[in-house]
PDB file of C-alpha atoms in Angstrom:
ATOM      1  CA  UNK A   1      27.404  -7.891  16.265  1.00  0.00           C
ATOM      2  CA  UNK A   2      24.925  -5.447  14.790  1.00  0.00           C
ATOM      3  CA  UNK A   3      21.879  -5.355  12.494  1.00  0.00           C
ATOM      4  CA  UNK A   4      19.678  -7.447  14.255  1.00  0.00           C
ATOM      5  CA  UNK A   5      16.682  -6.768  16.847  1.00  0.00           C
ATOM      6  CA  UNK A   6      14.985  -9.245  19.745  1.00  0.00           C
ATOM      7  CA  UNK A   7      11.365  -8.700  20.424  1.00  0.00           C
ATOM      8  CA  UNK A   8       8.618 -10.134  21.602  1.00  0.00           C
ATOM      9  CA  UNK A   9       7.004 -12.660  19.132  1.00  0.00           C
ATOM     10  CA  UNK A  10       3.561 -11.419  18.226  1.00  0.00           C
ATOM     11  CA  UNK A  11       1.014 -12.683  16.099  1.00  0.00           C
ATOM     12  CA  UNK A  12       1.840 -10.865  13.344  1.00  0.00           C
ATOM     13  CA  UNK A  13       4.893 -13.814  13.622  1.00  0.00           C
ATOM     14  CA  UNK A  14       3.474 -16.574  13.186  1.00  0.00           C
ATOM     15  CA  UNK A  15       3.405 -17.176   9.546  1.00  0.00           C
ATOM     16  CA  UNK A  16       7.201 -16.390   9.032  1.00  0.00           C
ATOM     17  CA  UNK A  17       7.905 -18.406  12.337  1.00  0.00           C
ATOM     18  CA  UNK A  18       6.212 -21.651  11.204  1.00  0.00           C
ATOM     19  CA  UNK A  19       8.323 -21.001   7.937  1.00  0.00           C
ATOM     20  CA  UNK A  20      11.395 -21.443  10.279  1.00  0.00           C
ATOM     21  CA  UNK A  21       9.917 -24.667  12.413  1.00  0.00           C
ATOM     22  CA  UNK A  22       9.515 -26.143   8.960  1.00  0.00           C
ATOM     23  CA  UNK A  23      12.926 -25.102   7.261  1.00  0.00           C
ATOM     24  CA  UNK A  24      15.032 -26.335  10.381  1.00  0.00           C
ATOM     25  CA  UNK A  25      12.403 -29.070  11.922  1.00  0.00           C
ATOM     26  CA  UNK A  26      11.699 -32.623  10.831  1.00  0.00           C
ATOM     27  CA  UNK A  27       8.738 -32.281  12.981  1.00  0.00           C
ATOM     28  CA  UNK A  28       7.661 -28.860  12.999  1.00  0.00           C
ATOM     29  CA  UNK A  29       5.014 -27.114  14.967  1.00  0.00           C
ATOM     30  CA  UNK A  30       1.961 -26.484  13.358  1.00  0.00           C
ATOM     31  CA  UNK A  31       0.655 -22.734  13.348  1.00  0.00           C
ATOM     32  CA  UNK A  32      -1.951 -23.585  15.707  1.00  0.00           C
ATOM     33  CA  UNK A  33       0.247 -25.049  18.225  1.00  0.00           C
ATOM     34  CA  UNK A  34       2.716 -21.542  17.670  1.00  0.00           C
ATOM     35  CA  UNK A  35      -0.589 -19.581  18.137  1.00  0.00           C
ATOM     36  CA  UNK A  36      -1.538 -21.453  21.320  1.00  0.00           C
ATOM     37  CA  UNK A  37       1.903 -20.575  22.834  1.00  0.00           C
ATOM     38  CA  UNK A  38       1.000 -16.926  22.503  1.00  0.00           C
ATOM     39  CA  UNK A  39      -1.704 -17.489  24.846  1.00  0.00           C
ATOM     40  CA  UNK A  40       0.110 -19.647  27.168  1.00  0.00           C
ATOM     41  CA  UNK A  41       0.547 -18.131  30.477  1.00  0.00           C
ATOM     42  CA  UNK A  42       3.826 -19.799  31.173  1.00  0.00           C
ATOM     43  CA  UNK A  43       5.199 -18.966  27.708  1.00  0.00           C
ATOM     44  CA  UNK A  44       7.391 -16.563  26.666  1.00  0.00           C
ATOM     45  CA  UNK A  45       8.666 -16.590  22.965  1.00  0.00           C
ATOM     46  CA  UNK A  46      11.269 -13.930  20.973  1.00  0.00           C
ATOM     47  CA  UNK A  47      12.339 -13.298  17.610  1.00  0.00           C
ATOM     48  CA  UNK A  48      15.461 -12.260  16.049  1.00  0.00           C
ATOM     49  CA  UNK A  49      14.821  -9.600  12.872  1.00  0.00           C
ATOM     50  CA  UNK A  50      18.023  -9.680  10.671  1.00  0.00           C
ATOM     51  CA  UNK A  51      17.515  -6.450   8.613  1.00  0.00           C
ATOM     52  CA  UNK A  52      14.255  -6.205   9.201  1.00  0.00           C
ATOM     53  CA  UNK A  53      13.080  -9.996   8.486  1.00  0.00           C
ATOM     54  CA  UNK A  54      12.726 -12.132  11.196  1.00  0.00           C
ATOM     55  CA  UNK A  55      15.439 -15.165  10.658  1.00  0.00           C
ATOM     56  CA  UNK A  56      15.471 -16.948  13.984  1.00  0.00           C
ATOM     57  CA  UNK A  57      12.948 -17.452  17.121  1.00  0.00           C
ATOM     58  CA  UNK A  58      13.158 -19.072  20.551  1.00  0.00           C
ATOM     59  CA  UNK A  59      10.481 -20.161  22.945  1.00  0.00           C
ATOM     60  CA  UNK A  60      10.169 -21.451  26.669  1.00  0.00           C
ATOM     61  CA  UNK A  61       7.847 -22.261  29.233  1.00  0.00           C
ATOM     62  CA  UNK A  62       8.940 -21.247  33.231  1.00  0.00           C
ATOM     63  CA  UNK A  63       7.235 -22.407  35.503  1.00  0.00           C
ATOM     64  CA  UNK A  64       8.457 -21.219  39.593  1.00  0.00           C
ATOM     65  CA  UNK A  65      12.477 -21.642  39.295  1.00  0.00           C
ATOM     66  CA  UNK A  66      12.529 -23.508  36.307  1.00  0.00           C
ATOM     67  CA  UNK A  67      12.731 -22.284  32.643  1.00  0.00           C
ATOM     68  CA  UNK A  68      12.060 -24.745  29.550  1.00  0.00           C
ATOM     69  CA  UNK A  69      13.089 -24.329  26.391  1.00  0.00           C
ATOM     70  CA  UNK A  70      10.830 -25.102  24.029  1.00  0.00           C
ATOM     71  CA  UNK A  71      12.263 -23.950  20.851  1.00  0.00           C
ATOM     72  CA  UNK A  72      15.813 -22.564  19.209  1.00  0.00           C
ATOM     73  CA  UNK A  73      15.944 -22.308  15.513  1.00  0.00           C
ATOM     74  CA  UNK A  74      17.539 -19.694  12.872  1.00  0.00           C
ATOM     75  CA  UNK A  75      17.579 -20.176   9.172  1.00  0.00           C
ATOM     76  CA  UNK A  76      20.835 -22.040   7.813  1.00  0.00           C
ATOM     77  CA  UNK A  77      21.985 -18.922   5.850  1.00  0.00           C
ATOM     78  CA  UNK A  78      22.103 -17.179   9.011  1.00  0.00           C
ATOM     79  CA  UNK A  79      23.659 -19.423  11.554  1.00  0.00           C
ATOM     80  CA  UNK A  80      26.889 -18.989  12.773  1.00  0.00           C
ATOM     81  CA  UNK A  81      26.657 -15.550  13.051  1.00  0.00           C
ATOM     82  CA  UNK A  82      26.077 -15.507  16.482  1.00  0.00           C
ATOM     83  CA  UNK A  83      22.170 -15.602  16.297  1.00  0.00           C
ATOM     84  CA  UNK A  84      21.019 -18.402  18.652  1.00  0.00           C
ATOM     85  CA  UNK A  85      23.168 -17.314  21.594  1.00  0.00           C
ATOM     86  CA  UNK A  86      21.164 -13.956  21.278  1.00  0.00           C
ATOM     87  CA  UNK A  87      18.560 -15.796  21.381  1.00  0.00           C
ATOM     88  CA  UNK A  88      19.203 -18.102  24.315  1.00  0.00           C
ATOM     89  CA  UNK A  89      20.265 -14.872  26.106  1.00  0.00           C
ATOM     90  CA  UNK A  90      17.389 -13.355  25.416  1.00  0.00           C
ATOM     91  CA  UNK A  91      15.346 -16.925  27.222  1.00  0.00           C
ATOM     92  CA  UNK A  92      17.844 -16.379  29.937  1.00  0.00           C
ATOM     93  CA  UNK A  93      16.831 -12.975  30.870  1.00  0.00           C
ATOM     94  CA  UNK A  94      13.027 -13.035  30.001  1.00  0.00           C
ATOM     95  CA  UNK A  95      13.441 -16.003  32.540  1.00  0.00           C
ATOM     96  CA  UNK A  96      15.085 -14.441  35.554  1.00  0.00           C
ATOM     97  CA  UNK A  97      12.276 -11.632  34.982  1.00  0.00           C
ATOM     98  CA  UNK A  98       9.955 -14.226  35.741  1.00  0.00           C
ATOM     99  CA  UNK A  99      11.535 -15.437  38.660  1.00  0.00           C
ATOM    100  CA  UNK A 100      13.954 -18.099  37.362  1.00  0.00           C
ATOM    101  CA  UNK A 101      17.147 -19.358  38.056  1.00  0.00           C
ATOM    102  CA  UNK A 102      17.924 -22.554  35.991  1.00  0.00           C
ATOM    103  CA  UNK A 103      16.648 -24.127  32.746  1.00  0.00           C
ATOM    104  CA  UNK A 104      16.842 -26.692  30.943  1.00  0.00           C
ATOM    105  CA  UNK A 105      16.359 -28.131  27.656  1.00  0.00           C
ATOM    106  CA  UNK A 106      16.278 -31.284  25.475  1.00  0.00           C
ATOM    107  CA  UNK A 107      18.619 -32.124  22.320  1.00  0.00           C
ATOM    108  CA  UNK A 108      19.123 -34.270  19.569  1.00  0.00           C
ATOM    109  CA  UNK A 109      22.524 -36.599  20.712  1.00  0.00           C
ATOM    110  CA  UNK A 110      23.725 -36.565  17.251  1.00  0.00           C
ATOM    111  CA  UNK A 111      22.876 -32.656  17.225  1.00  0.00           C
ATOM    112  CA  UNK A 112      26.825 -31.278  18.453  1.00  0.00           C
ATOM    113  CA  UNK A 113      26.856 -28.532  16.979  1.00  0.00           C
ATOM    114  CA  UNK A 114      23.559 -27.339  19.034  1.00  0.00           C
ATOM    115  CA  UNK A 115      25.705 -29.462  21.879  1.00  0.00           C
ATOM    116  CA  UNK A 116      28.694 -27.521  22.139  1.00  0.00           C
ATOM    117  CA  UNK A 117      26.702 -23.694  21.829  1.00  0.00           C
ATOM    118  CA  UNK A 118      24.855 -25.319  24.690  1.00  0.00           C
ATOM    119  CA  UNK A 119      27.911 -25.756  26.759  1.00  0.00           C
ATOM    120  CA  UNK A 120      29.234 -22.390  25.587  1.00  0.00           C
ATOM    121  CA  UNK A 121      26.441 -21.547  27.261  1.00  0.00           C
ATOM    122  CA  UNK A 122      26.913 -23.367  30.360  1.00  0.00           C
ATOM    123  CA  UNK A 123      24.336 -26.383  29.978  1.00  0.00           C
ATOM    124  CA  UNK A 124      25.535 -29.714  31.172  1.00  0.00           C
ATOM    125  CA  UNK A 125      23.974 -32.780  31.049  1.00  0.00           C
ATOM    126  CA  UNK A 126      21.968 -34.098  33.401  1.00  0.00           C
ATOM    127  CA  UNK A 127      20.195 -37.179  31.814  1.00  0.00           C
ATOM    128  CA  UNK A 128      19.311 -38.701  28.931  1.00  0.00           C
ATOM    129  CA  UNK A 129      15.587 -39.645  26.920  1.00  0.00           C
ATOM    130  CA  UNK A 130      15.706 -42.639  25.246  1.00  0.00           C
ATOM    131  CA  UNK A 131      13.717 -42.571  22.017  1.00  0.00           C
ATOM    132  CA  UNK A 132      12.910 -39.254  22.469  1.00  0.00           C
ATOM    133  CA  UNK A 133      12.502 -38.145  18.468  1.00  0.00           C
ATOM    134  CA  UNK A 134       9.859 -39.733  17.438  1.00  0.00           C
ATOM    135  CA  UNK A 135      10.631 -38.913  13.687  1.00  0.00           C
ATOM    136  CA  UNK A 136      13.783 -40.864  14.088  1.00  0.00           C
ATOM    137  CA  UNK A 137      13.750 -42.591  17.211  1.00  0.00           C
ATOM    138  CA  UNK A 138      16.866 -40.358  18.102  1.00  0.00           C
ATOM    139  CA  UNK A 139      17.206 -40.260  21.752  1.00  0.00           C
ATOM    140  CA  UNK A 140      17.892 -36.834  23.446  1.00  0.00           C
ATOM    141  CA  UNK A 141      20.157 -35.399  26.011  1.00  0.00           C
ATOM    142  CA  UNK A 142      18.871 -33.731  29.101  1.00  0.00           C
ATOM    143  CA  UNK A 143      20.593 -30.438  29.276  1.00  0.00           C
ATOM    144  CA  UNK A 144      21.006 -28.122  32.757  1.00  0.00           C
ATOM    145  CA  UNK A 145      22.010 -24.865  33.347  1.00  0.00           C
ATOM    146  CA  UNK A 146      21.297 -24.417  36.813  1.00  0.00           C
ATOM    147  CA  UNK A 147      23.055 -20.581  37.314  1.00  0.00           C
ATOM    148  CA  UNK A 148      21.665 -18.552  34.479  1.00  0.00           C
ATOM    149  CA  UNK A 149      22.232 -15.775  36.214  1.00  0.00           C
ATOM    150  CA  UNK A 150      26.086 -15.814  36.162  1.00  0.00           C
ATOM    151  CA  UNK A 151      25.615 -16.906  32.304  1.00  0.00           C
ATOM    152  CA  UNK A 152      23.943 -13.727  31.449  1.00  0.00           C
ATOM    153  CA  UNK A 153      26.589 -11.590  33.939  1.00  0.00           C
ATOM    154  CA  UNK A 154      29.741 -13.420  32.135  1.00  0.00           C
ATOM    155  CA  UNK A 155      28.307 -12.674  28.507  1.00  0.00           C
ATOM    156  CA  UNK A 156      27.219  -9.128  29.254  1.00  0.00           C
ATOM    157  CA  UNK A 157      30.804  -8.768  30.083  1.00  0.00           C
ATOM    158  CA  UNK A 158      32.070  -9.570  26.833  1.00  0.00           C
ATOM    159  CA  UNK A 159      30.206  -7.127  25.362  1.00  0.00           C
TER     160      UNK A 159
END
């Protein structure tokens, strides 16, 4: 796969990222909420740039072991393409640099095509939020992956 960078997201982001939250989000973030992340201590947050434009962004929190993501979207026109696992390996490595070794993350349950790049990706499930949407009242599975490490080792392989 080529043509695309990971970075950082900056402030200079924000606008184009809270284009994204709204384009793939029922509920999106607000711009101040995207703003505050930046100054999170526990947050880390990258972009993807497709050709220069950033198309795609992920965020987490980690906190001692633990990683949460926070946020996975790219734009529709540029899914399957390969985008979001760059951009979950990209969580996965920023979090072992912090001291990590599992993380974890919510989804929709009628989401399965965010399900089953999540178990490419060697989630599992692990529990289950009732009600957790509360644009929908869509409940959301509770997704582990408690080896990271080995994720990152078995896709830098591949490459």
């Amino acid at each position: 796969m080529e043509g695309f960078v990971i970075r950082p997201m900056e402030k200079r982001d924000i606008d184009r990222v809270h284009e994204i939250e709204c384009a793939c989000f029922r509920s999106p973030w607000s711009k101040l909420s995207l703003l505050g992340e930046l100054k999170n201590d526990i947050a880390k947050y990258y972009v993807l740039e497709a050709d220069g434009r950033v198309e795609g962004y992920g965020g987490m929190w980690v906190l001692f072991e633990e990683a949460h993501v926070t946020n996975i979207a790219v734009m529709a026109e540029h899914r399957r393409k390969g985008y979001a696992t760059e951009i979950i390996l990209a969580l996965m490595r920023g979090a072992l640099f912090r001291g990590a070794s599992e993380m974890t993350l919510e989804v929709r349950e009628n989401n399965f095509g965010a399900q089953a790049l999540y178990k490419r990706m060697g989630f599992e499930q692990n529990g289950y939020r009732p009600k957790y949407y509360s644009d929908t009242g869509e409940g959301a599975l509770l997704l582990w992956n408690r080896k990271i490490a080995e994720t990152v080792a078995e896709y830098e392989k591949k490459c």
